[in-house]
């Protein structure tokens, strides 16, 4: 089971590989706002735990375990962003809020959030009813 810090690295590595086809230590460091030496240490740990294969000076590759975990972490992040948008959280707060809560929810809670997002997306009237309640509570 990866720690929250490991999850952040796996998620970012997965995103970089999906977007660019590769993930370099410098790219990961920049994306996570950490020092390259910190990335190297974490990448070595992720290699040891079989989330990726790391060869010094050659780069890294996610293992099937790493890809599955990365895909799931990206899904969790995107799902939480969707939920916060649906319930009316201001765009400028969404990323920080998701970062603050994503590591503290069980996968059961994530599945239920997925159900809730689907419930709202299947009928725009539900979202509008929520907006009406929000407007009333602001008055």
Coordinates of N, CA and C in Angstrom, one line a residue, residues 2-137:
X2 N 0.8 2.1 -1.0 CA 1.7 3.2 -1.1 C 1.2 4.3 -0.1
X3 N 2.2 5.0 0.4 CA 1.9 6.2 1.3 C 1.4 7.3 0.5
X4 N 0.8 8.3 1.1 CA 0.3 9.5 0.4 C 1.4 10.1 -0.5
X5 N 2.6 10.2 0.1 CA 3.7 10.8 -0.7 C 4.0 9.9 -1.9
X6 N 4.1 8.6 -1.7 CA 4.3 7.7 -2.9 C 3.2 7.9 -3.9
X7 N 1.9 8.0 -3.4 CA 0.8 8.2 -4.4 C 1.0 9.4 -5.2
X8 N 1.5 10.5 -4.6 CA 1.7 11.8 -5.4 C 2.7 11.5 -6.5
X9 N 3.8 10.8 -6.2 CA 4.8 10.5 -7.2 C 4.3 9.6 -8.3
X10 N 3.6 8.5 -7.9 CA 3.1 7.6 -8.9 C 2.1 8.3 -9.8
X11 N 1.2 9.1 -9.2 CA 0.2 9.8 -10.0 C 0.9 10.8 -11.0
X12 N 1.9 11.5 -10.5 CA 2.6 12.5 -11.4 C 3.4 11.8 -12.5
X13 N 4.1 10.7 -12.1 CA 4.8 9.9 -13.1 C 3.9 9.4 -14.2
X14 N 2.7 8.8 -13.7 CA 1.7 8.3 -14.7 C 1.3 9.4 -15.6
X15 N 1.0 10.6 -15.1 CA 0.5 11.7 -15.9 C 1.6 12.1 -16.9
X16 N 2.8 12.3 -16.5 CA 3.9 12.7 -17.4 C 4.1 11.7 -18.5
X17 N 4.1 10.4 -18.2 CA 4.2 9.4 -19.2 C 3.1 9.4 -20.2
X18 N 1.9 9.6 -19.7 CA 0.7 9.7 -20.6 C 0.8 10.9 -21.5
X19 N 1.3 12.0 -21.0 CA 1.4 13.3 -21.7 C 2.6 13.3 -22.7
X20 N 3.8 12.9 -22.2 CA 5.0 13.1 -22.9 C 5.6 11.8 -23.4
X21 N 5.2 10.7 -22.9 CA 5.8 9.4 -23.3 C 6.9 9.0 -22.4
X22 N 7.3 9.9 -21.5 CA 8.4 9.6 -20.5 C 8.3 10.5 -19.3
X23 N 9.0 10.1 -18.3 CA 9.1 11.0 -17.1 C 10.5 11.0 -16.6
X24 N 11.1 12.2 -16.6 CA 12.5 12.3 -16.1 C 12.4 12.8 -14.7
X25 N 13.5 12.6 -14.0 CA 13.6 13.1 -12.6 C 13.4 14.6 -12.6
X26 N 14.0 15.3 -13.5 CA 13.8 16.8 -13.5 C 12.3 17.2 -13.7
X27 N 11.6 16.4 -14.6 CA 10.2 16.7 -14.9 C 9.4 16.5 -13.6
X28 N 9.6 15.4 -13.0 CA 8.9 15.0 -11.7 C 9.2 16.1 -10.7
X29 N 10.4 16.4 -10.5 CA 10.8 17.4 -9.5 C 10.1 18.8 -9.7
X30 N 10.0 19.2 -11.0 CA 9.4 20.4 -11.3 C 7.9 20.3 -11.1
X31 N 7.3 19.2 -11.5 CA 5.8 19.1 -11.3 C 5.4 19.0 -9.9
X32 N 6.2 18.4 -9.0 CA 5.9 18.3 -7.6 C 6.5 19.4 -6.7
X33 N 7.3 20.3 -7.3 CA 8.0 21.3 -6.6 C 8.9 20.8 -5.5
X34 N 9.7 19.8 -5.9 CA 10.7 19.2 -4.9 C 12.0 19.2 -5.6
X35 N 13.0 18.9 -4.8 CA 14.4 18.8 -5.3 C 14.6 17.5 -6.1
X36 N 15.4 17.5 -7.1 CA 15.7 16.3 -7.8 C 16.2 15.1 -6.9
X37 N 17.0 15.5 -5.9 CA 17.5 14.4 -5.0 C 16.4 13.7 -4.3
X38 N 15.3 14.5 -4.0 CA 14.2 13.9 -3.3 C 13.5 12.9 -4.3
X39 N 13.4 13.3 -5.5 CA 12.7 12.5 -6.5 C 13.5 11.2 -6.7
X40 N 14.9 11.3 -6.8 CA 15.7 10.1 -6.9 C 15.5 9.1 -5.8
X41 N 15.4 9.6 -4.6 CA 15.2 8.7 -3.4 C 13.9 8.0 -3.5
X42 N 12.8 8.8 -3.9 CA 11.5 8.2 -3.9 C 11.4 7.2 -5.1
X43 N 12.0 7.6 -6.2 CA 12.0 6.7 -7.4 C 12.7 5.3 -7.0
X44 N 13.8 5.4 -6.3 CA 14.5 4.2 -5.8 C 13.5 3.4 -4.9
X45 N 12.8 4.0 -4.1 CA 11.9 3.3 -3.2 C 10.7 2.7 -4.0
X46 N 10.2 3.4 -5.0 CA 9.1 2.9 -5.8 C 9.6 1.7 -6.7
X47 N 10.9 1.8 -7.1 CA 11.5 0.7 -7.8 C 11.6 -0.6 -6.9
X48 N 12.0 -0.4 -5.7 CA 12.1 -1.4 -4.7 C 10.8 -2.1 -4.4
X49 N 9.7 -1.2 -4.4 CA 8.3 -1.7 -4.1 C 7.6 -2.1 -5.4
X50 N 8.3 -2.2 -6.5 CA 7.9 -2.7 -7.8 C 6.7 -1.9 -8.4
X51 N 6.7 -0.6 -8.2 CA 5.8 0.3 -8.9 C 6.4 0.8 -10.2
X52 N 7.8 0.7 -10.3 CA 8.4 1.2 -11.5 C 9.8 0.5 -11.6
X53 N 10.4 0.6 -12.7 CA 11.8 0.1 -12.9 C 12.6 1.4 -13.2
X54 N 13.7 1.6 -12.4 CA 14.5 2.8 -12.5 C 15.9 2.3 -12.8
X55 N 16.5 2.9 -13.8 CA 17.9 2.7 -14.1 C 18.6 4.0 -14.1
X56 N 19.6 4.2 -13.3 CA 20.3 5.5 -13.2 C 20.8 5.9 -14.5
X57 N 20.5 7.2 -14.8 CA 20.9 7.9 -16.1 C 20.1 7.3 -17.3
X58 N 19.2 6.4 -17.1 CA 18.5 5.9 -18.3 C 17.0 6.2 -18.2
X59 N 16.5 6.5 -17.0 CA 15.1 6.9 -16.9 C 14.3 5.8 -16.1
X60 N 13.0 5.9 -16.3 CA 12.2 4.9 -15.5 C 11.0 4.5 -16.3
X61 N 10.4 3.4 -16.0 CA 9.2 2.9 -16.6 C 8.3 2.3 -15.5
X62 N 7.0 2.6 -15.6 CA 6.1 2.0 -14.7 C 5.9 0.6 -15.0
X63 N 5.8 -0.2 -13.9 CA 5.5 -1.6 -14.0 C 3.9 -1.7 -14.2
X64 N 3.4 -2.9 -14.5 CA 2.0 -3.1 -14.6 C 1.3 -2.6 -13.3
X65 N 1.9 -3.0 -12.2 CA 1.4 -2.5 -10.9 C 1.4 -1.0 -10.8
X66 N 2.5 -0.4 -11.2 CA 2.6 1.1 -11.2 C 1.6 1.8 -12.1
X67 N 1.4 1.2 -13.3 CA 0.4 1.7 -14.2 C -1.0 1.7 -13.7
X68 N -1.4 0.5 -13.1 CA -2.7 0.3 -12.5 C -2.9 1.3 -11.4
X69 N -1.9 1.4 -10.5 CA -2.1 2.4 -9.4 C -2.1 3.8 -9.9
X70 N -1.3 4.2 -10.9 CA -1.3 5.5 -11.4 C -2.6 5.9 -12.0
X71 N -3.2 4.9 -12.8 CA -4.5 5.2 -13.5 C -5.6 5.4 -12.4
X72 N -5.5 4.6 -11.4 CA -6.5 4.7 -10.3 C -6.4 6.0 -9.6
X73 N -5.2 6.4 -9.3 CA -5.0 7.7 -8.6 C -5.4 8.9 -9.4
X74 N -5.2 8.8 -10.7 CA -5.6 9.9 -11.6 C -7.1 9.9 -11.7
X75 N -7.8 8.8 -11.7 CA -9.2 8.7 -11.7 C -9.8 9.3 -10.4
X76 N -9.2 9.0 -9.3 CA -9.6 9.5 -8.0 C -9.5 11.0 -8.0
X77 N -8.4 11.5 -8.5 CA -8.2 13.0 -8.5 C -9.3 13.7 -9.4
X78 N -9.4 13.1 -10.6 CA -10.4 13.7 -11.5 C -11.8 13.6 -11.0
X79 N -12.2 12.5 -10.4 CA -13.5 12.3 -9.8 C -13.8 13.4 -8.7
X80 N -12.8 13.6 -7.8 CA -13.0 14.6 -6.8 C -13.1 16.0 -7.3
X81 N -12.4 16.3 -8.4 CA -12.5 17.6 -9.1 C -13.9 17.7 -9.6
X82 N -14.4 16.7 -10.3 CA -15.8 16.7 -10.8 C -16.8 17.0 -9.7
X83 N -16.7 16.2 -8.6 CA -17.6 16.4 -7.5 C -17.6 17.9 -7.0
X84 N -16.4 18.4 -6.8 CA -16.3 19.7 -6.2 C -16.9 20.8 -7.2
X85 N -16.7 20.5 -8.5 CA -17.3 21.4 -9.5 C -18.8 21.4 -9.4
X86 N -19.3 20.1 -9.4 CA -20.8 19.9 -9.3 C -21.4 20.6 -8.1
X87 N -20.8 20.5 -7.0 CA -21.4 21.1 -5.8 C -21.1 22.6 -5.6
X88 N -20.4 23.2 -6.6 CA -20.2 24.6 -6.7 C -19.0 25.2 -6.0
X89 N -18.0 24.4 -5.8 CA -16.8 24.9 -5.2 C -16.1 25.8 -6.3
X90 N -15.6 27.0 -5.9 CA -14.9 27.9 -6.8 C -13.7 27.2 -7.5
X91 N -13.6 27.5 -8.8 CA -12.5 26.9 -9.5 C -11.1 27.1 -8.9
X92 N -10.9 28.3 -8.3 CA -9.6 28.6 -7.8 C -9.3 27.8 -6.5
X93 N -10.3 27.1 -5.9 CA -10.1 26.3 -4.7 C -10.0 24.8 -5.0
X94 N -10.5 24.4 -6.1 CA -10.7 23.0 -6.4 C -9.4 22.2 -6.3
X95 N -8.3 22.6 -6.9 CA -7.1 21.8 -6.9 C -6.6 21.6 -5.5
X96 N -6.5 22.7 -4.8 CA -5.9 22.6 -3.4 C -6.8 21.8 -2.5
X97 N -8.2 21.9 -2.7 CA -9.1 21.1 -1.9 C -8.9 19.6 -2.2
X98 N -8.8 19.3 -3.5 CA -8.6 17.9 -3.9 C -7.3 17.3 -3.3
X99 N -6.2 18.1 -3.4 CA -5.0 17.7 -2.8 C -5.1 17.5 -1.3
X100 N -5.9 18.2 -0.6 CA -6.1 18.1 0.8 C -6.9 16.9 1.2
X101 N -7.8 16.4 0.4 CA -8.7 15.3 0.8 C -8.4 14.0 0.1
X102 N -7.7 14.0 -1.0 CA -7.7 12.7 -1.8 C -7.0 11.6 -1.1
X103 N -6.1 11.8 -0.2 CA -5.4 10.7 0.5 C -6.1 10.3 1.7
X104 N -7.2 10.9 2.1 CA -7.8 10.6 3.3 C -9.2 9.9 3.2
X105 N -9.5 9.5 1.9 CA -10.7 8.8 1.6 C -10.4 7.3 1.3
X106 N -11.3 6.5 1.8 CA -11.2 5.1 1.4 C -11.6 4.9 -0.1
X107 N -11.3 3.7 -0.7 CA -11.7 3.5 -2.0 C -13.3 3.2 -2.0
X108 N -13.8 2.8 -0.9 CA -15.3 2.7 -0.8 C -15.9 4.1 -0.9
X109 N -15.3 5.0 -0.2 CA -15.8 6.4 -0.3 C -15.7 6.9 -1.7
X110 N -14.6 6.6 -2.4 CA -14.4 7.1 -3.8 C -15.5 6.5 -4.7
X111 N -15.8 5.2 -4.5 CA -16.8 4.6 -5.3 C -18.2 5.2 -5.1
X112 N -18.5 5.6 -3.8 CA -19.8 6.2 -3.5 C -19.8 7.6 -4.1
X113 N -18.7 8.3 -4.1 CA -18.6 9.6 -4.8 C -18.8 9.5 -6.3
X114 N -18.3 8.4 -6.8 CA -18.5 8.1 -8.3 C -20.0 8.0 -8.5
X115 N -20.7 7.3 -7.6 CA -22.1 7.1 -7.8 C -22.8 8.5 -7.7
X116 N -22.4 9.3 -6.8 CA -23.0 10.6 -6.6 C -22.8 11.5 -7.8
X117 N -21.6 11.5 -8.4 CA -21.3 12.3 -9.6 C -22.2 11.8 -10.7
X118 N -22.3 10.5 -10.9 CA -23.1 9.9 -11.9 C -24.6 10.3 -11.7
X119 N -25.0 10.3 -10.5 CA -26.4 10.7 -10.2 C -26.7 12.1 -10.7
X120 N -25.8 13.0 -10.4 CA -26.0 14.4 -10.8 C -25.8 14.6 -12.3
X121 N -24.9 13.9 -12.9 CA -24.6 14.0 -14.3 C -25.7 13.5 -15.2
X122 N -26.5 12.5 -14.7 CA -27.5 11.9 -15.5 C -28.8 12.8 -15.6
X123 N -28.8 13.9 -14.8 CA -30.0 14.7 -14.9 C -29.6 16.1 -14.5
X124 N -29.5 17.0 -15.4 CA -29.1 18.4 -15.1 C -30.1 19.1 -14.1
X125 N -31.3 18.7 -14.1 CA -32.3 19.2 -13.1 C -31.8 19.1 -11.7
X126 N -31.1 18.0 -11.4 CA -30.6 17.7 -10.1 C -29.5 18.8 -9.7
X127 N -28.7 19.1 -10.6 CA -27.6 20.1 -10.4 C -28.3 21.5 -10.2
X128 N -29.3 21.8 -11.0 CA -30.0 23.0 -10.9 C -30.7 23.1 -9.5
X129 N -31.3 22.0 -9.1 CA -32.0 22.0 -7.8 C -31.0 22.3 -6.7
X130 N -29.8 21.7 -6.8 CA -28.7 22.0 -5.8 C -28.3 23.5 -5.8
X131 N -28.2 24.1 -7.0 CA -27.8 25.5 -7.2 C -28.9 26.4 -6.5
X132 N -30.2 26.0 -6.7 CA -31.3 26.7 -6.0 C -31.1 26.7 -4.5
X133 N -30.8 25.6 -4.0 CA -30.6 25.4 -2.5 C -29.5 26.3 -2.1
X134 N -28.4 26.3 -2.9 CA -27.2 27.1 -2.5 C -27.6 28.6 -2.6
X135 N -28.3 29.0 -3.6 CA -28.7 30.4 -3.7 C -29.5 30.8 -2.5
X136 N -30.5 30.0 -2.1 CA -31.3 30.3 -1.0 C -30.6 30.4 0.3
X137 N -29.6 29.5 0.5 CA -28.8 29.6 1.8 C -27.9 30.8 1.8

